[in-house]
Coordinates of C-alpha atoms and ligand atoms in Angstrom, one line a residue:
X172 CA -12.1 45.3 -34.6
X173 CA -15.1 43.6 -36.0
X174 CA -16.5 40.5 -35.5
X175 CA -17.8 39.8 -38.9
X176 CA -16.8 40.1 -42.1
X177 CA -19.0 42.3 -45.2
X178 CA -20.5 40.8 -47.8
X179 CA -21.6 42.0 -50.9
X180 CA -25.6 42.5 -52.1
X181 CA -25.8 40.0 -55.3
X182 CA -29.1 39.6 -55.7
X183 CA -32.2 40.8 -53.9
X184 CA -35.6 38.3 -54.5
X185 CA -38.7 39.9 -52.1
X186 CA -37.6 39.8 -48.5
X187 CA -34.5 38.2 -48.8
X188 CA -30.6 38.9 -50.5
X189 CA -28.6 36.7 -51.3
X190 CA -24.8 37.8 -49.9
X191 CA -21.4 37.1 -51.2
X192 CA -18.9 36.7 -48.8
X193 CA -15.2 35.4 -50.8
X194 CA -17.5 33.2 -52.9
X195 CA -19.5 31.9 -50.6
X196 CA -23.4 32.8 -50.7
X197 CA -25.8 33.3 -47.7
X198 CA -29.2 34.8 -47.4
X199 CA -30.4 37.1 -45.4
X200 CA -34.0 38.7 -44.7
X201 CA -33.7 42.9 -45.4
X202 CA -36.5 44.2 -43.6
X203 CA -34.4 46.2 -41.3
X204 CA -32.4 48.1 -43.8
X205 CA -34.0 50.6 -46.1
X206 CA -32.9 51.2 -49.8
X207 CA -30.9 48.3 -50.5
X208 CA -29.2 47.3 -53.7
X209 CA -27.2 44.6 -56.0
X210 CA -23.9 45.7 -55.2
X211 CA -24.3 47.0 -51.4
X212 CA -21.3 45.8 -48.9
X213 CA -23.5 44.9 -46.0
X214 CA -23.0 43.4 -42.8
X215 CA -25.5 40.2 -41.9
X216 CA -25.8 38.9 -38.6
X217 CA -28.2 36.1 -37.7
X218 CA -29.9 36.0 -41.1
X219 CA -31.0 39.6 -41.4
X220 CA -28.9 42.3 -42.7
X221 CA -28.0 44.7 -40.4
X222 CA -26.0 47.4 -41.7
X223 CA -24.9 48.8 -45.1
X224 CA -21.2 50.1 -45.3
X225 CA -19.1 52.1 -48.1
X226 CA -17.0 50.4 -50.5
X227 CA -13.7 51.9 -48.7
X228 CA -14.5 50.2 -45.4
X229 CA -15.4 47.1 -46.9
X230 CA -12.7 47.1 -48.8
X231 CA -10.2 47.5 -45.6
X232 CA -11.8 45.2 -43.6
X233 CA -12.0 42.5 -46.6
X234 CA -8.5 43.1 -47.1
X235 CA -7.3 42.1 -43.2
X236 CA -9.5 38.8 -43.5
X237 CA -9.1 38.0 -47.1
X238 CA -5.8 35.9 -46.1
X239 CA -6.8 34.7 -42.5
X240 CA -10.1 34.0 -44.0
X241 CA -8.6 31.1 -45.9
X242 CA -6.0 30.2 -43.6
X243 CA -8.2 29.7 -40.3
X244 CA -10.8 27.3 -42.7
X245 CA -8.0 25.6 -43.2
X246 CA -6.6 25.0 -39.5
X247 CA -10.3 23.9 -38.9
X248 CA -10.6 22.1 -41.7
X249 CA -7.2 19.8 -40.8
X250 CA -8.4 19.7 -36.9
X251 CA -11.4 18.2 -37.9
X252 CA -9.8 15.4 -40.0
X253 CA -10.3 11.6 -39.5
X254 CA -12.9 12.0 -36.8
X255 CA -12.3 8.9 -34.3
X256 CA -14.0 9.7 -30.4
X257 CA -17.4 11.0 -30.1
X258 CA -16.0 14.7 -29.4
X259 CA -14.2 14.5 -32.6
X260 CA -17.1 13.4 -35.0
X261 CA -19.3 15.8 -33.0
X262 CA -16.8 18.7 -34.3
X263 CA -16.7 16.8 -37.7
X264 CA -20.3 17.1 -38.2
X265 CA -19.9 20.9 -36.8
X266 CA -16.9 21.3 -39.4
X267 CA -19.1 19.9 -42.5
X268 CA -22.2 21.7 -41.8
X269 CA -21.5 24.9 -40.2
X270 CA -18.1 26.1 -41.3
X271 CA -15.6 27.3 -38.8
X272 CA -17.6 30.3 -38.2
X273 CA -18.6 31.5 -34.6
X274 CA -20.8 33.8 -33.5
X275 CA -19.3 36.0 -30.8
X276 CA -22.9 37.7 -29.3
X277 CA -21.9 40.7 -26.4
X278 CA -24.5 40.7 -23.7
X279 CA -25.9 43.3 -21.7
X280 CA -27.1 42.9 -18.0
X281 CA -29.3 45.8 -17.4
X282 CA -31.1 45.2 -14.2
X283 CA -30.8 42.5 -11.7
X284 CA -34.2 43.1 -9.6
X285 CA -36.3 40.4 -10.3
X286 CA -39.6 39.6 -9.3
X287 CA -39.3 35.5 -9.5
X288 CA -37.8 33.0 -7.0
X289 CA -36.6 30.4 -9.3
X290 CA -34.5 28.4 -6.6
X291 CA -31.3 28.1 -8.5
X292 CA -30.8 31.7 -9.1
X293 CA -28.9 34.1 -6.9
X294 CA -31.0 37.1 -8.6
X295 CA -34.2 35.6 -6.5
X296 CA -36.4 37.8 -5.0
X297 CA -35.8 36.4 -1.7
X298 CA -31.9 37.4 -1.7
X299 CA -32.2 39.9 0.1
X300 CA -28.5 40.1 0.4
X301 CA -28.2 41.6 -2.8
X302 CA -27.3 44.6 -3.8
X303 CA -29.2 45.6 -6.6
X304 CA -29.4 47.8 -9.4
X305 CA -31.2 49.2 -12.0
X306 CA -29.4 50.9 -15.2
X307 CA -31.8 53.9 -16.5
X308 CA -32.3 54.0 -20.1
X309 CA -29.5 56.3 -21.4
X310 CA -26.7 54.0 -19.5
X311 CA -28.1 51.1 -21.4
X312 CA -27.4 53.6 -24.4
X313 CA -24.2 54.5 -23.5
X314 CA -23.9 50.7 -22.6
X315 CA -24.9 49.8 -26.3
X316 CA -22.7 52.3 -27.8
X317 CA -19.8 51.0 -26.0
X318 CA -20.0 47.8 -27.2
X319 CA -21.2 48.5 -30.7
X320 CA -17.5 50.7 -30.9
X321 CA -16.0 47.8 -29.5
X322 CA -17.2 45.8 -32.9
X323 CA -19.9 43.8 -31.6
X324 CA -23.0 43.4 -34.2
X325 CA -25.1 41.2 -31.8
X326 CA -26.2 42.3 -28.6
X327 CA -28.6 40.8 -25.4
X328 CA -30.2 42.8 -23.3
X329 CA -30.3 40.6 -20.2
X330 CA -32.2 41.4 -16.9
X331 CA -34.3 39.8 -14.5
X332 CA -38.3 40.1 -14.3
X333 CA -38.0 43.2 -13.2
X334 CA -41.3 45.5 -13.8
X335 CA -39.4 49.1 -13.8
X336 CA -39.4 48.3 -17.2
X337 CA -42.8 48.8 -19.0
X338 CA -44.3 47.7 -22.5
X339 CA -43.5 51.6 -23.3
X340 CA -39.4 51.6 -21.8
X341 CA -39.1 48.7 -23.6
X342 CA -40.2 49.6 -26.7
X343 CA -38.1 53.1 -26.3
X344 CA -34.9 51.1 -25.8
X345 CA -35.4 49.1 -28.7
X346 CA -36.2 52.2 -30.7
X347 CA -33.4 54.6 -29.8
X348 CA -30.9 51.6 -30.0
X349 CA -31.7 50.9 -33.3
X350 CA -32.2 54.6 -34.6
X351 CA -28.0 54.8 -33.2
X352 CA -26.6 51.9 -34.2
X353 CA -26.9 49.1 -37.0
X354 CA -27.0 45.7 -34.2
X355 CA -28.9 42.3 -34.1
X356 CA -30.7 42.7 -30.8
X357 CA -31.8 39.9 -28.8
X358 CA -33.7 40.4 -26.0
X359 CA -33.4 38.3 -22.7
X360 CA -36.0 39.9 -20.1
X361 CA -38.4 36.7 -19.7
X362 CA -41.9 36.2 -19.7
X363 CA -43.7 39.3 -21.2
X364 CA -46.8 39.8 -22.7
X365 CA -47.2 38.7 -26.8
X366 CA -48.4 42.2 -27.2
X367 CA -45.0 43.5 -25.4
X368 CA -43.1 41.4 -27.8
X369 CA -45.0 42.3 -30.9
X370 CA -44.1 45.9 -29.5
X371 CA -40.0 45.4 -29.1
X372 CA -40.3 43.8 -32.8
X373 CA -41.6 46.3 -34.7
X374 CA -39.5 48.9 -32.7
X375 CA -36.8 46.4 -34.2
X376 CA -35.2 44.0 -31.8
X377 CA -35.2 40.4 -33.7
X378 CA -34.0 37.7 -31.6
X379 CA -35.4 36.4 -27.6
X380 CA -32.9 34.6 -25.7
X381 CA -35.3 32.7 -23.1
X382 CA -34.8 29.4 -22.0
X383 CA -37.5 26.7 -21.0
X384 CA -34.8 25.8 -18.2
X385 CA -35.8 22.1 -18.0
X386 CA -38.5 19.8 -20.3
X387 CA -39.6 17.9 -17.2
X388 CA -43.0 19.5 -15.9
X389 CA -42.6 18.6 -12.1
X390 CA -38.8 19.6 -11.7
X391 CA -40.1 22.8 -13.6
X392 CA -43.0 23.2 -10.8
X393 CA -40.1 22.6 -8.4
X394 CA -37.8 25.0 -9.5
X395 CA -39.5 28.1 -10.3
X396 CA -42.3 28.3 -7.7
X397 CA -45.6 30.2 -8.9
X398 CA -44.7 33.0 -6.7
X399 CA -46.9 36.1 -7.2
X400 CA -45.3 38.2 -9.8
X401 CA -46.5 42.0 -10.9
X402 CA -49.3 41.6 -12.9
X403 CA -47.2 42.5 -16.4
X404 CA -45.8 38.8 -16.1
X405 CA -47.3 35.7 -17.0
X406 CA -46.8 33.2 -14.6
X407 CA -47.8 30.0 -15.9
X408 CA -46.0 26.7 -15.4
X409 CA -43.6 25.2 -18.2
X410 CA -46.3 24.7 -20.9
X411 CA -46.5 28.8 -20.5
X412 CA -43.1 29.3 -21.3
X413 CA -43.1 26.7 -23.8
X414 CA -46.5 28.3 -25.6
X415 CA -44.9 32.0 -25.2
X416 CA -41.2 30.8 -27.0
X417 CA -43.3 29.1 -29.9
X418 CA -45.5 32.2 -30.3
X419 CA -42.3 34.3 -30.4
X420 CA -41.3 32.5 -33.2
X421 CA -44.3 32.5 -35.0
X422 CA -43.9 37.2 -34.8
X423 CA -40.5 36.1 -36.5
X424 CA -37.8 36.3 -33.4
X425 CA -35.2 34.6 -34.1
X426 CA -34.7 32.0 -31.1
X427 CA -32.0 31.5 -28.8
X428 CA -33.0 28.5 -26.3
X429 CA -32.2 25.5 -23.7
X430 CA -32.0 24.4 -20.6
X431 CA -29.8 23.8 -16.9
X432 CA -28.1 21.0 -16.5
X433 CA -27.5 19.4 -12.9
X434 CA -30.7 20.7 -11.2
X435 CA -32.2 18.2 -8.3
X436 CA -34.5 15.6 -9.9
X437 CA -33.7 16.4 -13.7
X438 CA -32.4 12.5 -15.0
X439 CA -30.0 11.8 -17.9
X440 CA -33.5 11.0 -20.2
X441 CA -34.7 14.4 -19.0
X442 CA -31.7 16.1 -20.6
X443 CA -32.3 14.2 -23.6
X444 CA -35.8 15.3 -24.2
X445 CA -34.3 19.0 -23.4
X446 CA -32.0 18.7 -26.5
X447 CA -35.2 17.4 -28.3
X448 CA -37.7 19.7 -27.4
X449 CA -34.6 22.8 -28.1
X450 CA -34.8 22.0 -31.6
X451 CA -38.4 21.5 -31.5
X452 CA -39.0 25.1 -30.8
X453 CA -36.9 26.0 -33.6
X454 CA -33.9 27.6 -32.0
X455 CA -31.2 29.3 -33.8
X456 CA -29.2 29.0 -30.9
X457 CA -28.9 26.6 -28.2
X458 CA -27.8 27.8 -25.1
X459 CA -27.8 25.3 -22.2
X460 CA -24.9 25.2 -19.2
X461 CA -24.5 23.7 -16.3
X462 CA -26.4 25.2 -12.8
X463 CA -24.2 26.6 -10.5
X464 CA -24.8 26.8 -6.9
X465 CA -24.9 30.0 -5.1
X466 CA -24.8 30.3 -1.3
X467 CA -27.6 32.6 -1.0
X468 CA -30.1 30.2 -2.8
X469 CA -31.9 26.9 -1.6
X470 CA -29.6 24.8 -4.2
X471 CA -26.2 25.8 -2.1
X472 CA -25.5 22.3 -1.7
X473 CA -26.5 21.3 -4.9
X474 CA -23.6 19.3 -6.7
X475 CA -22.1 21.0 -10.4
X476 CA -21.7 18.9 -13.6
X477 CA -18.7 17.6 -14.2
X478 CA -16.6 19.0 -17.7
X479 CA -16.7 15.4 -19.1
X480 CA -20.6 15.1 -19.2
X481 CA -20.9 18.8 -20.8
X482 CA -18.7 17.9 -23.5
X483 CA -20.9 14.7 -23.8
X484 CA -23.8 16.5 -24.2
X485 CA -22.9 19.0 -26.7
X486 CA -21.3 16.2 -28.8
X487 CA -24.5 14.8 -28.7
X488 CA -26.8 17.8 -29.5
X489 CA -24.4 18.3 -32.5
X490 CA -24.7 14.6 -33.8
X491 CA -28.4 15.7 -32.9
X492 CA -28.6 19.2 -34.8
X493 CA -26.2 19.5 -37.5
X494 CA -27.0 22.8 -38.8
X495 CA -27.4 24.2 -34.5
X496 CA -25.2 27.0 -33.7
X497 CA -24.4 25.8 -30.1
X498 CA -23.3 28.2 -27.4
X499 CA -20.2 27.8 -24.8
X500 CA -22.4 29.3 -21.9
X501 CA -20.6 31.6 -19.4
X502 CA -21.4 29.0 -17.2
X503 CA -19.3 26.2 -18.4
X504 CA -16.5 29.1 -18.5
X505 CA -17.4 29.8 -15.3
X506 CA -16.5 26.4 -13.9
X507 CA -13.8 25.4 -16.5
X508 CA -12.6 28.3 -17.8
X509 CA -11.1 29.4 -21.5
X510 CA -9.8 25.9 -21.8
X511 CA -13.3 24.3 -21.0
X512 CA -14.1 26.7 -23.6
X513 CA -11.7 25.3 -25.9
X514 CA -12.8 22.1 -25.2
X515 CA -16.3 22.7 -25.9
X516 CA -16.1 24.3 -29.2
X517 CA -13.5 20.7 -30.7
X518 CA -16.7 18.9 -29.0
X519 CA -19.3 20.5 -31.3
X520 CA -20.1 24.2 -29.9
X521 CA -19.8 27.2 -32.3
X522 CA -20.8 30.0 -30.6
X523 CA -19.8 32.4 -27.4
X524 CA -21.0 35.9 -25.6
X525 CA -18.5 38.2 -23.9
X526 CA -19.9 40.3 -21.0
X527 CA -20.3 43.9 -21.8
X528 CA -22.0 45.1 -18.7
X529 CA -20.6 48.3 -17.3
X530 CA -17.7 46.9 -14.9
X531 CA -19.0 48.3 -12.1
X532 CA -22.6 46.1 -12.5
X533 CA -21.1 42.8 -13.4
X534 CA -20.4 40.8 -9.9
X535 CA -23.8 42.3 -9.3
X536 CA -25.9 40.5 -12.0
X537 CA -25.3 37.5 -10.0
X538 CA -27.0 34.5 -10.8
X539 CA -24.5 32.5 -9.7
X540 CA -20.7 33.2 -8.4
X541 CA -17.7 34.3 -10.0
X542 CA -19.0 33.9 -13.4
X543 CA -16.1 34.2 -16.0
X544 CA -15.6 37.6 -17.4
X545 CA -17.1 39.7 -14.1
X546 CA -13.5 40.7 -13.4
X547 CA -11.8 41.3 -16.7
X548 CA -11.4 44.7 -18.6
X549 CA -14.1 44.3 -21.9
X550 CA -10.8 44.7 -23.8
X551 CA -8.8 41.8 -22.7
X552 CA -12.3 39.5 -22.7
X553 CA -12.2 40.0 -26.3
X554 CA -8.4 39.2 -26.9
X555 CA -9.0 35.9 -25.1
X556 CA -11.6 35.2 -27.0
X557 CA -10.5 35.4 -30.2
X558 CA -7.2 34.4 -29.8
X559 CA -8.6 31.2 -28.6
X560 CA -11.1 31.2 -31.8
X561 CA -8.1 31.8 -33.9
X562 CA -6.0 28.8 -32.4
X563 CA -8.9 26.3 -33.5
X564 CA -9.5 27.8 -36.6
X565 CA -12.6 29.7 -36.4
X566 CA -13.8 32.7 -37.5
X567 CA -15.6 35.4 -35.4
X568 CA -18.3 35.6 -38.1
X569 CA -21.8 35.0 -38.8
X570 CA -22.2 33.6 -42.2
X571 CA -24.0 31.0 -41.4
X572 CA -27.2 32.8 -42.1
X573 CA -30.6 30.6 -42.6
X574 CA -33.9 32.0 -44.2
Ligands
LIG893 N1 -35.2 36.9 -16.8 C1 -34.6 36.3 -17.9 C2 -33.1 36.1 -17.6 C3 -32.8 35.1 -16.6 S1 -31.2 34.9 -16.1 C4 -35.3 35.1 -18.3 O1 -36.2 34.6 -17.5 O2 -35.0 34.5 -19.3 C5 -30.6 34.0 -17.4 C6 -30.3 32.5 -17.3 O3 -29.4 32.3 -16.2 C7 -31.5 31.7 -16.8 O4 -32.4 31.4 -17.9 C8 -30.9 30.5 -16.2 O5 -30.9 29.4 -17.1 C9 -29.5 30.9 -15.9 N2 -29.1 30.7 -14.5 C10 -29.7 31.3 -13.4 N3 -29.2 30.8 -12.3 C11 -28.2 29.9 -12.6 C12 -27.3 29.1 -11.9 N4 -27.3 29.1 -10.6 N5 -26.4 28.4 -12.6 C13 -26.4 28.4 -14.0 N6 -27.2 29.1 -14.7 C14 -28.2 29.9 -14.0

């Protein structure tokens, strides 16, 4: 199975092809791949190309999507007709500028010791209920490989601050991931040094998922206390984060961003300068969900967002950010399941991650309870998923690359 479709090499200016896919044309920066030609059937993933195949196994894979390709652009095309409710012109606008393509990103929760006490998260250092655990560098390998078989071309390595894992592992994992297998990697390990990230890039990882969690400074204050963390972390308040996410652009990650919605104190105009100051830092991908309380944090008794107001908000972001890719976070899965999920993607979203944690780790890695996919087989995650993507029309692709 694959979960995106090959194009082919048609012309190649400095940094950056330009890939046929059935006509259409994307480009793509090539700086990962060596050697590559007019005429190369390549896999692209986020804007970069990732992996060169061989003409046979383009030519079988083309051949299984050639027909579906057309038919699911039309199902999304006709689903998206006469636009009339805020959701519906929200997936108009989704429809017109980003095709019905959806990334489908597997992520990878590597350690869940953590050396911050941000009060929403179950993964606290002050749980000491917790078990926790710590996956060594060739499970996150075997981890890797596992999900590359399983078709995946975009992977995040998630974990908490957890300072096992020095400039050097880091740059190791990046390394021996990408000397074994052709994947996007995004990584999702928090507030590291610049150097540390300059590091993990030129080993080869090319995207950061780390959100700024809320705009507002004092809720920020609030909500991740200053607690002392190893000395490997910065530890500054939100303009930190803020600064560190904008620098991380600047080495070239791609960005994949946003915010928590419910916490105490955030207000409706608060959320509204989160969906601002998102696209301000240039993100490729927004990812912002709804908190979830867990027992074993201060916020137990904090209230969740209702379904309606989610699907308000990503409508909105979308009218916002036409060309976004917008993520249905595990979190709104969590709470509403595959049919919030459903819902969320006719109300603007365009983008999900599947869980590809070894089984046994994945009630562990809990930031918050019961979070959708922690009890499934990998295998029947995926089905789900793209039989729901398939029902609305989409496409598990990524062809909506941007240079
Ligand atoms: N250490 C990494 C990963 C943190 S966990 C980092 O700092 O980026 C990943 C995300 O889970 C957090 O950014 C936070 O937005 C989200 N999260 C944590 N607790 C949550 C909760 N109770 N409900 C919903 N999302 C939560």
């Amino acid at each position: 199975m694959c979960y995106a479709i090959p194009g082919k090499v048609a012309e190649i200016s400095g940094r950056v092809a330009t890939v046929d896919y059935f006509g259409e044309k994307r480009k793509a920066y090539i700086d990962l791949i060596e050697d590559l030609r007019i005429g190369d059937n390549v896999y692209a993933q986020g804007g970069f190309v990732i992996r060169k195949i061989g003409e046979e196994e383009a030519k079988e894979v083309l051949d299984t999507w050639r027909e579906l390709f057309f038919k699911l652009q039309e199902q999304d095309k006709k689903l998206a007709n006469n636009p009339q409710s805020l959701f519906e012109r929200a997936n108009a606008i989704r429809q017109k500028h980003q095709g019905n393509s959806c990334c489908v990103h597997g992520i990878i929760e590597f350690s869940n010791y953590c050396s911050c006490n941000c009060l929403y998260c179950g993964i606290r250092r002050d749980n000491k209920d917790l078990t926790r655990y710590r996956m060594e560098i060739p499970e996150i390998l075997a981890a890797v490989g596992e999900a590359v078989s399983l078709g995946f071309q975009a992977l995040v390595l998630q974990s908490g601050e957890d300072p096992y894992y020095d400039d050097d592992k880091f740059e190791a994992i990046v390394k021996e991931i990408r000397a074994r297998h052709p994947v996007l990697l995004f990584m999702s390990i928090g507030e590291r040094s610049i150097k540390a990230y300059q590091r993990m890039y030129n080993a080869g990882a090319r995207g950061v998922l780390l959100r700024f969690e809320t705009s507002n400074p004092e809720v920020y204050e609030k909500m991740k206390p200053k607690s002392p963390p190893a000395p490997i972390f910065q530890s500054g308040g939100l303009e930190t984060r803020l600064n560190l996410i904008r620098t991380l652009r600047e080495l070239g990650y791609l960005i994949v961003t946003g915010f928590l919605i419910g916490l105490p104190g955030q207000k409706s105009a608060d959320v509204m300068k989160d969906i601002k100051t998102t696209a301000s830092l240039g993100a490729e991908m927004f990812s912002f969900g709804p908190f979830v309380p867990h027992t074993a944090t201060p916020l137990a008794n904090t209230p969740t967002t209702d379904l309606s107001k989610m699907l308000k908000i990503i409508a909105r972001t979308r009218i916002m950010n036409p060309e976004a890719k917008i993520l249905v976070t595990t979190a709104l899965e969590t709470l509403y399941g595959l049919d919030g999920a459903s819902e969320a993607l006719m109300a603007g979203a365009n983008s999900l991650m599947i869980n590809v944690t070894p089984k046994k780790y994945r009630r562990l890695y809990d930031i918050y309870p019961k979070r959708f996919g922690s009890e499934m087989e990998t295998m029947e995650h995926i089905e789900k998923v793209i039989n729901l993507l398939q029902s609305l029309g989409r496409a598990p692709t990524d062809l909506n690359v941007q240079t």
